[in-house]
């Protein structure tokens, strides 16, 4: 005799508790991943901003007074045969963004706290302190301006991937502008003479900084969001921002007894590597677009000329700063040559030409400026 | 160690105060003199007073704080899996998350985009850090919600509907209602959209029902993940409420803005009520299996969060600045929930069109009836027969309930908020630019015909947005066979025939409806039908519609 044991039906809401059509459909299935499998970033990002050309059955349902819909392809001169192709190489979504930002904040806090505890600011060369006060103090406004420009730009992109990449760019720039502000304020407390307001005065009035301010304002005032993104990462960053951060602060500081400032500034260099990777990926796609590549390259080369001219002028106006430290371990010409090469390398990756006029301006202007 | 000496005191060093740090950060801004920033997002408001930052937080404390909040959220999700949460979760609840989480990431990221708009318009730089934090917060909310949805998809018994989530968002009649909410944050007059509609009304008032009341109900249904994520999300909202209020105070400062403010508070409050209460009211009341009579009903929650908390302590004080508050609208919204059964009618509608959903809705049972009757006396008389019919027709082989003579009349759709005109006696028909439209209420008619125009009470309002697109979902499939429409939307499981939506929670394949079960029924657009009538026929039709209907048992 065999006993009949009836299994009680398990009531469970867990995966696999029952098998029925669709029980194992456990991946987002509405987009084409860039690689063989969708990354977590893609799952978090793709198609959250909808598109009437994909799934938006009823089209955008509110428009601006002139009929422009909630999102429009006309907000940039660049065109794409597939705006949805772009994926940000940094793959940021909220969790990775906070982890990275928080790590940077912690790194800066440790460096600054330890420097102050050991009395380091008081051992900075006095001339270097004045440079930090006036020039790093002025430069922080450029970072802030670019942060505002990219914050504006993240409203306009045609896909979630583009807008989120610009959004994190803005977050990085605005954090760094605050990092510099608070860093200078704090070391100022350890120094007998330090005017935390001097930086803004130099930013607004010092002829050395007027070219940078003009170039920054040109990015802020551009009405094409991809022009803003392009001008920030392809033009301004290599020609002005890296020139100053890397070519001046990072190289000069140690010789002035300053180990803290390069660590603070290094955060921006790493931020830029991410933002640059995202930008190059996007602009490369657009420059090589099978339908619009040629026209896009012309537009980008136009932006390069417009912002490049301003940025080269700005870079040259900064040249006197290299003469101010007591111990001169870096040369402006070397820094500018590195910046120029960096620009050429970036443009080569995107697939656009650096306009001849811009290259000539770089070369020609270097010498007179160096003699100024 | 001497008394009172701590490690913190030993290693502490002089720092700048939070107020001073915020002041110096705000001083990063300047007035451009070489190139002016263009006012690319227009507004008809005039703002000359710079808004102040009430929070005075800087980014270096914000990022670690948010990372810590994230660590708690993701730790809790891991713990929920280790604790086998899904074995005990109520499928009735999780099914509604397919709808809710398909909608909400878009409004969230729209709110991030809207920070560009207020950031550019607000004079000065004091509030820029507030806008920045909100921008990154909203990026957080959008992607953390996509993550939660993926987590449900991976671990819940029936992933269908989660797997097509953003495609479904674009296709579904119900998600379009949510899209009206999200698009309203970023389109049209920048202050109307990004300040009044988003922060002053949606975030200050309605996130309490969205992100506080709803998670409580989730926990009652064995879902500890939603409260973990959404209470963390809600903890960011106080910053946003502060941003909104600060900018509102700058706007109030100029009496010339008061007329527009009155318009926008009226529009935004009413539409938030119509949209959020439809969705969240239904999810809280009909997505739960918990029928504890001591817990608050949605009507009671609404009274606490919206009426007492928002209306009395936030809206009413605006009167002292000379702003006219439409008390009648607030009272009417509450009456619609308590006396006119707005939420119940929305739930009835969602179930009437279950085949067009991408989530399951199961029938209400005797246990549910008892609770509804206790909380909403008279409920059974109006809705009992409907749900009994729904249960009876829930297995395949029956016709879809929409096409059975139960007495139910398929509703017209409100052109303003896209929720159908379910309170039949309140329907309004009007002509705008030579076309006939239907509205759920007089305020909805006013919203389209009066508020969303280039002139308001004789004053030019060139920045105001317009309603556009194919706002009535049914008109997209007018004359289509049900099966073809469902296939076109992609609301079919991977076998190519079984519907994602089911009018029950059975996971037995034999109980599941396929395309063949719904073939042979035609979708009709109420609006196209109405527009095809003569004026006399139309009047008679609307008069009949206003009388309502009585569902009878089949």
Tab-separated table of N, CA, C and O in Angstrom, chain A residues 13-15 18 21-23 25-26 28-29 40 43-44 55-65 70-71 93-95 98 101-102 105 113 116 141 144 148 151-152 154-156 160 163-164 171 174 178 185-186 200 210 213 217, chain B residues 13-14 24-25 27-30 32-35 40-41 59-60 62 64 66-67 70 74 86 112-113 116 120 125 128-129 140 143 146-147 150 153 155-157 159 163 170 176 179 183 186-188 462 465-466 468 470-471 476 493 508:
chain	number	residue	atom	x	y	z
A	13	UNK	N	4.808	34.725	-3.971
A	13	UNK	CA	4.937	35.737	-5.015
A	13	UNK	C	6.355	35.795	-5.559
A	13	UNK	O	6.748	36.769	-6.206
A	14	UNK	N	7.131	34.737	-5.302
A	14	UNK	CA	8.541	34.766	-5.695
A	14	UNK	C	8.747	34.220	-7.101
A	14	UNK	O	7.995	33.362	-7.574
A	15	UNK	N	9.779	34.702	-7.745
A	15	UNK	CA	10.134	34.256	-9.090
A	15	UNK	C	10.295	32.747	-9.102
A	15	UNK	O	10.955	32.173	-8.225
A	18	UNK	N	5.808	29.568	-9.960
A	18	UNK	CA	4.940	28.958	-10.976
A	18	UNK	C	5.554	29.208	-12.347
A	18	UNK	O	6.245	30.210	-12.549
A	21	UNK	N	3.219	31.409	-19.259
A	21	UNK	CA	3.815	32.247	-20.315
A	21	UNK	C	4.375	33.558	-19.762
A	21	UNK	O	3.657	34.312	-19.099
A	22	UNK	N	5.629	33.765	-20.032
A	22	UNK	CA	6.265	35.020	-19.616
A	22	UNK	C	6.891	34.969	-18.233
A	22	UNK	O	7.450	35.964	-17.775
A	23	UNK	N	6.835	33.808	-17.566
A	23	UNK	CA	7.321	33.756	-16.175
A	23	UNK	C	8.813	34.054	-16.062
A	23	UNK	O	9.277	34.504	-15.018
A	25	UNK	N	10.566	36.114	-18.241
A	25	UNK	CA	10.967	37.292	-19.041
A	25	UNK	C	11.504	38.358	-18.092
A	25	UNK	O	10.790	39.286	-17.712
A	26	UNK	N	12.745	38.235	-17.722
A	26	UNK	CA	13.269	39.034	-16.610
A	26	UNK	C	14.339	40.046	-17.035
A	26	UNK	O	15.271	40.345	-16.296
A	28	UNK	N	14.710	43.908	-19.297
A	28	UNK	CA	14.065	44.975	-20.067
A	28	UNK	C	14.292	44.646	-21.547
A	28	UNK	O	15.433	44.465	-21.983
A	29	UNK	N	13.207	44.564	-22.288
A	29	UNK	CA	13.348	44.019	-23.649
A	29	UNK	C	13.017	45.014	-24.762
A	29	UNK	O	12.785	44.617	-25.900
A	40	UNK	N	23.841	47.741	-16.536
A	40	UNK	CA	22.909	48.281	-15.532
A	40	UNK	C	22.584	49.745	-15.858
A	40	UNK	O	21.442	50.176	-15.737
A	43	UNK	N	19.934	49.884	-18.469
A	43	UNK	CA	18.620	49.569	-17.896
A	43	UNK	C	18.037	50.751	-17.122
A	43	UNK	O	16.829	50.950	-17.097
A	44	UNK	N	18.908	51.497	-16.472
A	44	UNK	CA	18.429	52.625	-15.666
A	44	UNK	C	18.075	53.840	-16.511
A	44	UNK	O	17.382	54.738	-16.046
A	55	UNK	N	8.224	54.883	-28.940
A	55	UNK	CA	7.019	54.287	-28.346
A	55	UNK	C	5.918	55.292	-28.011
A	55	UNK	O	4.898	54.893	-27.468
A	56	UNK	N	6.166	56.552	-28.268
A	56	UNK	CA	5.212	57.555	-27.784
A	56	UNK	C	3.996	57.651	-28.705
A	56	UNK	O	3.910	58.503	-29.578
A	57	UNK	N	3.045	56.763	-28.464
A	57	UNK	CA	1.877	56.604	-29.322
A	57	UNK	C	1.099	57.909	-29.508
A	57	UNK	O	0.705	58.245	-30.615
A	58	UNK	N	0.887	58.618	-28.408
A	58	UNK	CA	0.028	59.806	-28.486
A	58	UNK	C	0.820	61.094	-28.716
A	58	UNK	O	0.270	62.182	-28.591
A	59	UNK	N	2.100	60.949	-29.016
A	59	UNK	CA	2.972	62.102	-29.264
A	59	UNK	C	3.139	62.910	-27.967
A	59	UNK	O	2.535	62.603	-26.957
A	60	UNK	N	3.952	63.954	-28.001
A	60	UNK	CA	4.056	64.859	-26.858
A	60	UNK	C	2.714	65.552	-26.692
A	60	UNK	O	2.095	65.937	-27.693
A	61	UNK	N	2.280	65.711	-25.442
A	61	UNK	CA	0.909	66.201	-25.249
A	61	UNK	C	0.831	67.632	-24.720
A	61	UNK	O	-0.255	68.151	-24.516
A	62	UNK	N	1.974	68.251	-24.492
A	62	UNK	CA	1.968	69.694	-24.202
A	62	UNK	C	3.025	70.308	-25.114
A	62	UNK	O	4.031	69.674	-25.430
A	63	UNK	N	2.768	71.535	-25.536
A	63	UNK	CA	3.783	72.213	-26.348
A	63	UNK	C	4.005	73.615	-25.810
A	63	UNK	O	3.210	74.123	-25.009
A	64	UNK	N	5.089	74.208	-26.249
A	64	UNK	CA	5.304	75.622	-25.982
A	64	UNK	C	4.350	76.417	-26.883
A	64	UNK	O	3.751	75.857	-27.817
A	65	UNK	N	4.236	77.716	-26.618
A	65	UNK	CA	3.241	78.532	-27.327
A	65	UNK	C	3.446	78.503	-28.843
A	65	UNK	O	2.485	78.565	-29.609
A	70	UNK	N	7.545	69.225	-26.090
A	70	UNK	CA	8.306	69.114	-24.837
A	70	UNK	C	9.791	68.854	-25.094
A	70	UNK	O	10.655	69.397	-24.415
A	71	UNK	N	10.090	68.006	-26.066
A	71	UNK	CA	11.485	67.820	-26.509
A	71	UNK	C	11.526	67.939	-28.025
A	71	UNK	O	10.639	67.422	-28.714
A	93	UNK	N	24.824	56.217	-13.290
A	93	UNK	CA	23.453	56.376	-12.818
A	93	UNK	C	23.578	56.853	-11.391
A	93	UNK	O	24.691	57.140	-10.941
A	94	UNK	N	22.459	56.989	-10.678
A	94	UNK	CA	22.567	57.708	-9.419
A	94	UNK	C	23.575	57.107	-8.448
A	94	UNK	O	24.361	57.817	-7.842
A	95	UNK	N	23.576	55.785	-8.324
A	95	UNK	CA	24.408	55.211	-7.279
A	95	UNK	C	25.887	55.436	-7.545
A	95	UNK	O	26.643	55.832	-6.657
A	98	UNK	N	26.807	59.190	-6.940
A	98	UNK	CA	27.002	59.578	-5.540
A	98	UNK	C	28.266	58.937	-4.967
A	98	UNK	O	28.990	59.557	-4.180
A	101	UNK	N	31.202	61.005	-6.401
A	101	UNK	CA	31.242	62.357	-5.824
A	101	UNK	C	31.629	62.296	-4.347
A	101	UNK	O	32.415	63.112	-3.861
A	102	UNK	N	31.066	61.337	-3.649
A	102	UNK	CA	31.328	61.235	-2.220
A	102	UNK	C	32.787	60.848	-1.953
A	102	UNK	O	33.410	61.354	-1.013
A	105	UNK	N	34.784	63.995	-2.405
A	105	UNK	CA	34.599	64.892	-1.253
A	105	UNK	C	35.425	64.391	-0.073
A	105	UNK	O	36.106	65.176	0.613
A	113	UNK	N	42.160	68.578	5.639
A	113	UNK	CA	42.236	68.466	7.104
A	113	UNK	C	43.668	68.174	7.557
A	113	UNK	O	44.176	68.795	8.493
A	116	UNK	N	46.005	71.119	7.008
A	116	UNK	CA	45.800	72.183	7.998
A	116	UNK	C	46.307	71.755	9.373
A	116	UNK	O	46.890	72.548	10.106
A	141	UNK	N	35.497	80.734	-10.556
A	141	UNK	CA	34.288	81.288	-11.200
A	141	UNK	C	34.092	80.697	-12.600
A	141	UNK	O	32.957	80.547	-13.050
A	144	UNK	N	32.405	77.474	-12.107
A	144	UNK	CA	31.004	77.715	-11.763
A	144	UNK	C	30.188	78.068	-13.018
A	144	UNK	O	29.076	77.568	-13.223
A	148	UNK	N	26.987	76.070	-14.531
A	148	UNK	CA	25.677	76.657	-14.843
A	148	UNK	C	25.292	76.390	-16.295
A	148	UNK	O	24.136	76.098	-16.598
A	151	UNK	N	24.225	72.858	-16.658
A	151	UNK	CA	22.924	72.665	-15.985
A	151	UNK	C	21.801	73.117	-16.913
A	151	UNK	O	20.750	72.485	-16.997
A	152	UNK	N	22.045	74.207	-17.602
A	152	UNK	CA	21.056	74.691	-18.579
A	152	UNK	C	20.922	73.695	-19.732
A	152	UNK	O	19.820	73.358	-20.157
A	154	UNK	N	21.352	70.486	-19.900
A	154	UNK	CA	20.762	69.162	-19.670
A	154	UNK	C	19.239	69.151	-19.837
A	154	UNK	O	18.625	68.104	-19.752
A	155	UNK	N	18.605	70.271	-20.081
A	155	UNK	CA	17.165	70.303	-20.334
A	155	UNK	C	16.834	69.922	-21.776
A	155	UNK	O	15.739	69.481	-22.071
A	156	UNK	N	17.789	70.103	-22.687
A	156	UNK	CA	17.437	70.140	-24.109
A	156	UNK	C	17.690	68.873	-24.913
A	156	UNK	O	17.241	68.764	-26.040
A	160	UNK	N	17.519	60.569	-22.985
A	160	UNK	CA	17.889	60.509	-21.578
A	160	UNK	C	19.398	60.319	-21.425
A	160	UNK	O	20.003	60.862	-20.510
A	163	UNK	N	21.110	63.734	-21.960
A	163	UNK	CA	20.823	64.685	-20.880
A	163	UNK	C	21.452	64.271	-19.555
A	163	UNK	O	21.926	65.116	-18.797
A	164	UNK	N	21.453	62.980	-19.262
A	164	UNK	CA	22.052	62.568	-17.991
A	164	UNK	C	23.567	62.742	-17.996
A	164	UNK	O	24.160	63.068	-16.969
A	171	UNK	N	27.009	68.598	-12.439
A	171	UNK	CA	27.188	68.280	-11.023
A	171	UNK	C	28.676	68.311	-10.645
A	171	UNK	O	29.051	68.851	-9.600
A	174	UNK	N	29.981	72.066	-10.735
A	174	UNK	CA	29.495	72.888	-9.620
A	174	UNK	C	30.113	72.437	-8.294
A	174	UNK	O	30.436	73.262	-7.445
A	178	UNK	N	32.707	74.733	-5.839
A	178	UNK	CA	32.518	74.871	-4.388
A	178	UNK	C	33.731	74.324	-3.627
A	178	UNK	O	34.126	74.888	-2.599
A	185	UNK	N	38.800	79.307	1.424
A	185	UNK	CA	38.302	79.931	2.657
A	185	UNK	C	38.959	79.304	3.870
A	185	UNK	O	39.298	79.995	4.838
A	186	UNK	N	39.137	77.996	3.833
A	186	UNK	CA	39.679	77.304	5.002
A	186	UNK	C	41.183	77.533	5.179
A	186	UNK	O	41.636	77.798	6.290
A	200	UNK	N	37.329	87.028	-6.767
A	200	UNK	CA	36.221	87.533	-7.584
A	200	UNK	C	36.585	88.879	-8.216
A	200	UNK	O	36.219	89.163	-9.363
A	210	UNK	N	40.210	88.485	-18.050
A	210	UNK	CA	39.047	88.903	-18.841
A	210	UNK	C	38.807	88.005	-20.062
A	210	UNK	O	37.668	87.785	-20.474
A	213	UNK	N	37.034	85.001	-18.708
A	213	UNK	CA	35.634	85.321	-18.390
A	213	UNK	C	34.819	85.447	-19.673
A	213	UNK	O	33.691	84.943	-19.751
A	217	UNK	N	31.663	83.159	-20.521
A	217	UNK	CA	30.352	83.755	-20.783
A	217	UNK	C	29.832	83.366	-22.171
A	217	UNK	O	28.621	83.252	-22.378
B	13	UNK	N	39.332	71.392	14.122
B	13	UNK	CA	40.039	72.627	13.812
B	13	UNK	C	39.033	73.669	13.345
B	13	UNK	O	37.916	73.352	12.960
B	14	UNK	N	39.507	74.880	13.413
B	14	UNK	CA	38.622	75.990	13.102
B	14	UNK	C	38.117	75.859	11.661
B	14	UNK	O	38.897	75.604	10.741
B	24	UNK	N	29.593	82.283	0.712
B	24	UNK	CA	30.747	82.349	-0.214
B	24	UNK	C	30.479	81.563	-1.499
B	24	UNK	O	30.910	81.957	-2.580
B	25	UNK	N	29.769	80.460	-1.361
B	25	UNK	CA	29.421	79.680	-2.546
B	25	UNK	C	28.472	80.486	-3.437
B	25	UNK	O	28.609	80.500	-4.665
B	27	UNK	N	28.469	83.533	-3.744
B	27	UNK	CA	29.237	84.627	-4.346
B	27	UNK	C	30.040	84.163	-5.568
B	27	UNK	O	30.752	84.947	-6.189
B	28	UNK	N	29.896	82.888	-5.938
B	28	UNK	CA	30.539	82.418	-7.177
B	28	UNK	C	29.907	83.050	-8.408
B	28	UNK	O	30.507	83.114	-9.475
B	29	UNK	N	28.668	83.465	-8.275
B	29	UNK	CA	27.975	84.028	-9.430
B	29	UNK	C	28.376	85.452	-9.724
B	29	UNK	O	28.921	86.155	-8.871
B	30	UNK	N	28.138	85.865	-10.935
B	30	UNK	CA	28.417	87.239	-11.349
B	30	UNK	C	27.473	87.612	-12.478
B	30	UNK	O	26.815	86.737	-13.059
B	32	UNK	N	27.135	88.566	-16.133
B	32	UNK	CA	27.971	88.557	-17.339
B	32	UNK	C	27.965	89.920	-18.039
B	32	UNK	O	26.941	90.608	-18.064
B	33	UNK	N	29.105	90.292	-18.579
B	33	UNK	CA	29.152	91.567	-19.301
B	33	UNK	C	29.590	91.387	-20.755
B	33	UNK	O	29.383	92.264	-21.573
B	34	UNK	N	30.189	90.250	-21.074
B	34	UNK	CA	30.628	90.037	-22.465
B	34	UNK	C	29.509	89.420	-23.306
B	34	UNK	O	29.244	89.861	-24.413
B	35	UNK	N	28.879	88.411	-22.752
B	35	UNK	CA	27.797	87.733	-23.467
B	35	UNK	C	26.656	87.520	-22.474
B	35	UNK	O	26.878	86.990	-21.378
B	40	UNK	N	15.936	81.469	-22.601
B	40	UNK	CA	15.450	80.516	-23.591
B	40	UNK	C	14.122	79.881	-23.221
B	40	UNK	O	13.380	79.456	-24.079
B	41	UNK	N	13.850	79.757	-21.933
B	41	UNK	CA	12.545	79.251	-21.527
B	41	UNK	C	11.715	80.424	-21.032
B	41	UNK	O	12.003	81.002	-19.999
B	59	UNK	N	27.584	71.361	-1.394
B	59	UNK	CA	27.634	70.062	-2.055
B	59	UNK	C	28.549	69.070	-1.343
B	59	UNK	O	28.342	67.871	-1.414
B	60	UNK	N	29.554	69.565	-0.644
B	60	UNK	CA	30.480	68.612	-0.016
B	60	UNK	C	29.827	67.880	1.161
B	60	UNK	O	30.331	66.856	1.588
B	62	UNK	N	26.414	67.380	0.945
B	62	UNK	CA	25.286	66.734	0.266
B	62	UNK	C	25.655	65.352	-0.283
B	62	UNK	O	24.933	64.371	-0.058
B	64	UNK	N	28.096	63.025	0.388
B	64	UNK	CA	28.243	61.904	1.342
B	64	UNK	C	26.915	61.545	2.019
B	64	UNK	O	26.645	60.371	2.276
B	66	UNK	N	23.955	61.722	0.703
B	66	UNK	CA	23.154	60.958	-0.253
B	66	UNK	C	23.722	59.554	-0.445
B	66	UNK	O	22.979	58.596	-0.595
B	67	UNK	N	25.040	59.459	-0.425
B	67	UNK	CA	25.634	58.127	-0.564
B	67	UNK	C	25.223	57.241	0.611
B	67	UNK	O	24.916	56.056	0.453
B	70	UNK	N	21.754	56.111	0.094
B	70	UNK	CA	21.765	55.034	-0.903
B	70	UNK	C	22.205	53.706	-0.280
B	70	UNK	O	21.627	52.654	-0.542
B	74	UNK	N	20.062	50.277	-0.654
B	74	UNK	CA	20.501	49.064	-1.341
B	74	UNK	C	20.761	47.924	-0.355
B	74	UNK	O	20.552	46.750	-0.681
B	86	UNK	N	9.664	38.092	-1.319
B	86	UNK	CA	8.690	37.816	-2.384
B	86	UNK	C	7.831	36.583	-2.103
B	86	UNK	O	6.795	36.413	-2.715
B	112	UNK	N	14.260	67.131	-12.883
B	112	UNK	CA	15.681	67.494	-13.008
B	112	UNK	C	15.870	68.507	-14.134
B	112	UNK	O	16.582	69.498	-13.998
B	113	UNK	N	15.192	68.253	-15.250
B	113	UNK	CA	15.310	69.172	-16.399
B	113	UNK	C	14.752	70.553	-16.041
B	113	UNK	O	15.234	71.581	-16.538
B	116	UNK	N	16.900	73.505	-14.869
B	116	UNK	CA	17.540	74.395	-15.838
B	116	UNK	C	16.692	75.647	-16.023
B	116	UNK	O	17.212	76.755	-16.164
B	120	UNK	N	17.842	79.395	-14.581
B	120	UNK	CA	18.132	80.501	-15.495
B	120	UNK	C	17.295	81.738	-15.163
B	120	UNK	O	17.751	82.869	-15.313
B	125	UNK	N	22.392	84.131	-7.233
B	125	UNK	CA	22.957	82.774	-7.204
B	125	UNK	C	22.773	82.097	-5.859
B	125	UNK	O	23.311	81.018	-5.629
B	128	UNK	N	21.196	78.684	-6.199
B	128	UNK	CA	21.740	77.792	-7.222
B	128	UNK	C	22.127	76.431	-6.629
B	128	UNK	O	21.911	75.401	-7.259
B	129	UNK	N	22.673	76.430	-5.425
B	129	UNK	CA	23.030	75.144	-4.831
B	129	UNK	C	21.768	74.316	-4.576
B	129	UNK	O	21.759	73.105	-4.762
B	140	UNK	N	18.644	61.044	-9.167
B	140	UNK	CA	18.635	59.917	-8.223
B	140	UNK	C	17.281	59.204	-8.265
B	140	UNK	O	17.213	57.987	-8.414
B	143	UNK	N	16.549	57.174	-11.555
B	143	UNK	CA	17.306	55.941	-11.777
B	143	UNK	C	17.142	54.946	-10.632
B	143	UNK	O	17.162	53.736	-10.850
B	146	UNK	N	14.020	53.164	-11.524
B	146	UNK	CA	14.255	52.180	-12.592
B	146	UNK	C	14.913	50.929	-12.002
B	146	UNK	O	14.652	49.804	-12.423
B	147	UNK	N	15.786	51.143	-11.009
B	147	UNK	CA	16.452	50.018	-10.360
B	147	UNK	C	15.462	49.172	-9.563
B	147	UNK	O	15.484	47.945	-9.615
B	150	UNK	N	13.442	47.077	-11.907
B	150	UNK	CA	14.224	45.949	-12.411
B	150	UNK	C	14.295	44.851	-11.345
B	150	UNK	O	14.209	43.655	-11.650
B	153	UNK	N	11.163	43.001	-11.305
B	153	UNK	CA	11.120	42.159	-12.507
B	153	UNK	C	11.932	40.871	-12.295
B	153	UNK	O	11.524	39.796	-12.726
B	155	UNK	N	12.636	39.388	-9.460
B	155	UNK	CA	12.333	38.560	-8.284
B	155	UNK	C	10.862	38.235	-8.046
B	155	UNK	O	10.552	37.387	-7.216
B	156	UNK	N	9.968	38.907	-8.732
B	156	UNK	CA	8.534	38.709	-8.513
B	156	UNK	C	8.035	37.595	-9.439
B	156	UNK	O	8.560	37.395	-10.539
B	157	UNK	N	6.995	36.930	-9.018
B	157	UNK	CA	6.529	35.746	-9.750
B	157	UNK	C	6.192	36.024	-11.221
B	157	UNK	O	6.497	35.224	-12.090
B	159	UNK	N	6.960	38.596	-14.127
B	159	UNK	CA	7.694	39.798	-14.566
B	159	UNK	C	7.070	40.506	-15.765
B	159	UNK	O	7.473	41.620	-16.105
B	163	UNK	N	8.898	43.951	-17.848
B	163	UNK	CA	9.909	43.754	-18.894
B	163	UNK	C	9.763	44.736	-20.063
B	163	UNK	O	10.718	44.993	-20.776
B	170	UNK	N	5.007	54.505	-23.112
B	170	UNK	CA	4.678	55.275	-24.309
B	170	UNK	C	3.341	54.908	-24.933
B	170	UNK	O	2.774	55.707	-25.681
B	176	UNK	N	-0.334	57.795	-20.078
B	176	UNK	CA	-0.441	59.133	-20.676
B	176	UNK	C	-0.922	60.148	-19.645
B	176	UNK	O	-0.575	61.322	-19.702
B	179	UNK	N	1.990	61.117	-17.922
B	179	UNK	CA	2.860	61.938	-18.776
B	179	UNK	C	2.394	63.385	-18.787
B	179	UNK	O	3.212	64.314	-18.863
B	183	UNK	N	5.118	66.126	-18.234
B	183	UNK	CA	5.353	67.163	-19.254
B	183	UNK	C	4.999	68.552	-18.713
B	183	UNK	O	5.592	69.552	-19.105
B	186	UNK	N	7.836	70.754	-17.393
B	186	UNK	CA	8.925	71.261	-18.233
B	186	UNK	C	8.467	71.996	-19.488
B	186	UNK	O	9.308	72.391	-20.293
B	187	UNK	N	7.170	72.150	-19.683
B	187	UNK	CA	6.713	72.712	-20.956
B	187	UNK	C	5.773	73.889	-20.716
B	187	UNK	O	4.935	73.841	-19.829
B	188	UNK	N	5.941	74.906	-21.547
B	188	UNK	CA	5.115	76.112	-21.419
B	188	UNK	C	5.827	77.158	-20.592
B	188	UNK	O	7.072	77.199	-20.553
B	462	UNK	N	2.076	85.319	-23.607
B	462	UNK	CA	2.712	84.648	-24.748
B	462	UNK	C	3.536	83.419	-24.371
B	462	UNK	O	3.826	82.583	-25.220
B	465	UNK	N	1.874	77.570	-22.245
B	465	UNK	CA	1.912	76.405	-23.125
B	465	UNK	C	0.563	76.116	-23.764
B	465	UNK	O	-0.411	76.843	-23.565
B	466	UNK	N	0.550	75.065	-24.566
B	466	UNK	CA	-0.685	74.628	-25.232
B	466	UNK	C	-0.809	73.124	-25.085
B	466	UNK	O	0.186	72.417	-25.048
B	468	UNK	N	-1.426	69.629	-26.717
B	468	UNK	CA	-1.125	69.178	-28.081
B	468	UNK	C	-1.171	67.657	-28.138
B	468	UNK	O	-1.521	66.995	-27.155
B	470	UNK	N	-2.027	63.688	-29.507
B	470	UNK	CA	-3.257	62.897	-29.616
B	470	UNK	C	-3.717	62.584	-28.208
B	470	UNK	O	-3.449	61.515	-27.668
B	471	UNK	N	-4.414	63.524	-27.616
B	471	UNK	CA	-4.649	63.432	-26.168
B	471	UNK	C	-5.684	62.380	-25.789
B	471	UNK	O	-5.722	61.946	-24.642
B	476	UNK	N	-6.649	56.814	-31.077
B	476	UNK	CA	-5.535	56.163	-31.771
B	476	UNK	C	-5.955	54.798	-32.313
B	476	UNK	O	-5.350	54.268	-33.242
B	493	UNK	N	2.669	38.595	-24.058
B	493	UNK	CA	3.808	37.890	-23.463
B	493	UNK	C	4.706	37.269	-24.547
B	493	UNK	O	4.295	37.223	-25.715
B	508	UNK	N	-1.990	30.027	-13.368
B	508	UNK	CA	-2.171	28.814	-14.158
B	508	UNK	C	-2.349	29.211	-15.620
B	508	UNK	O	-3.176	30.080	-15.928
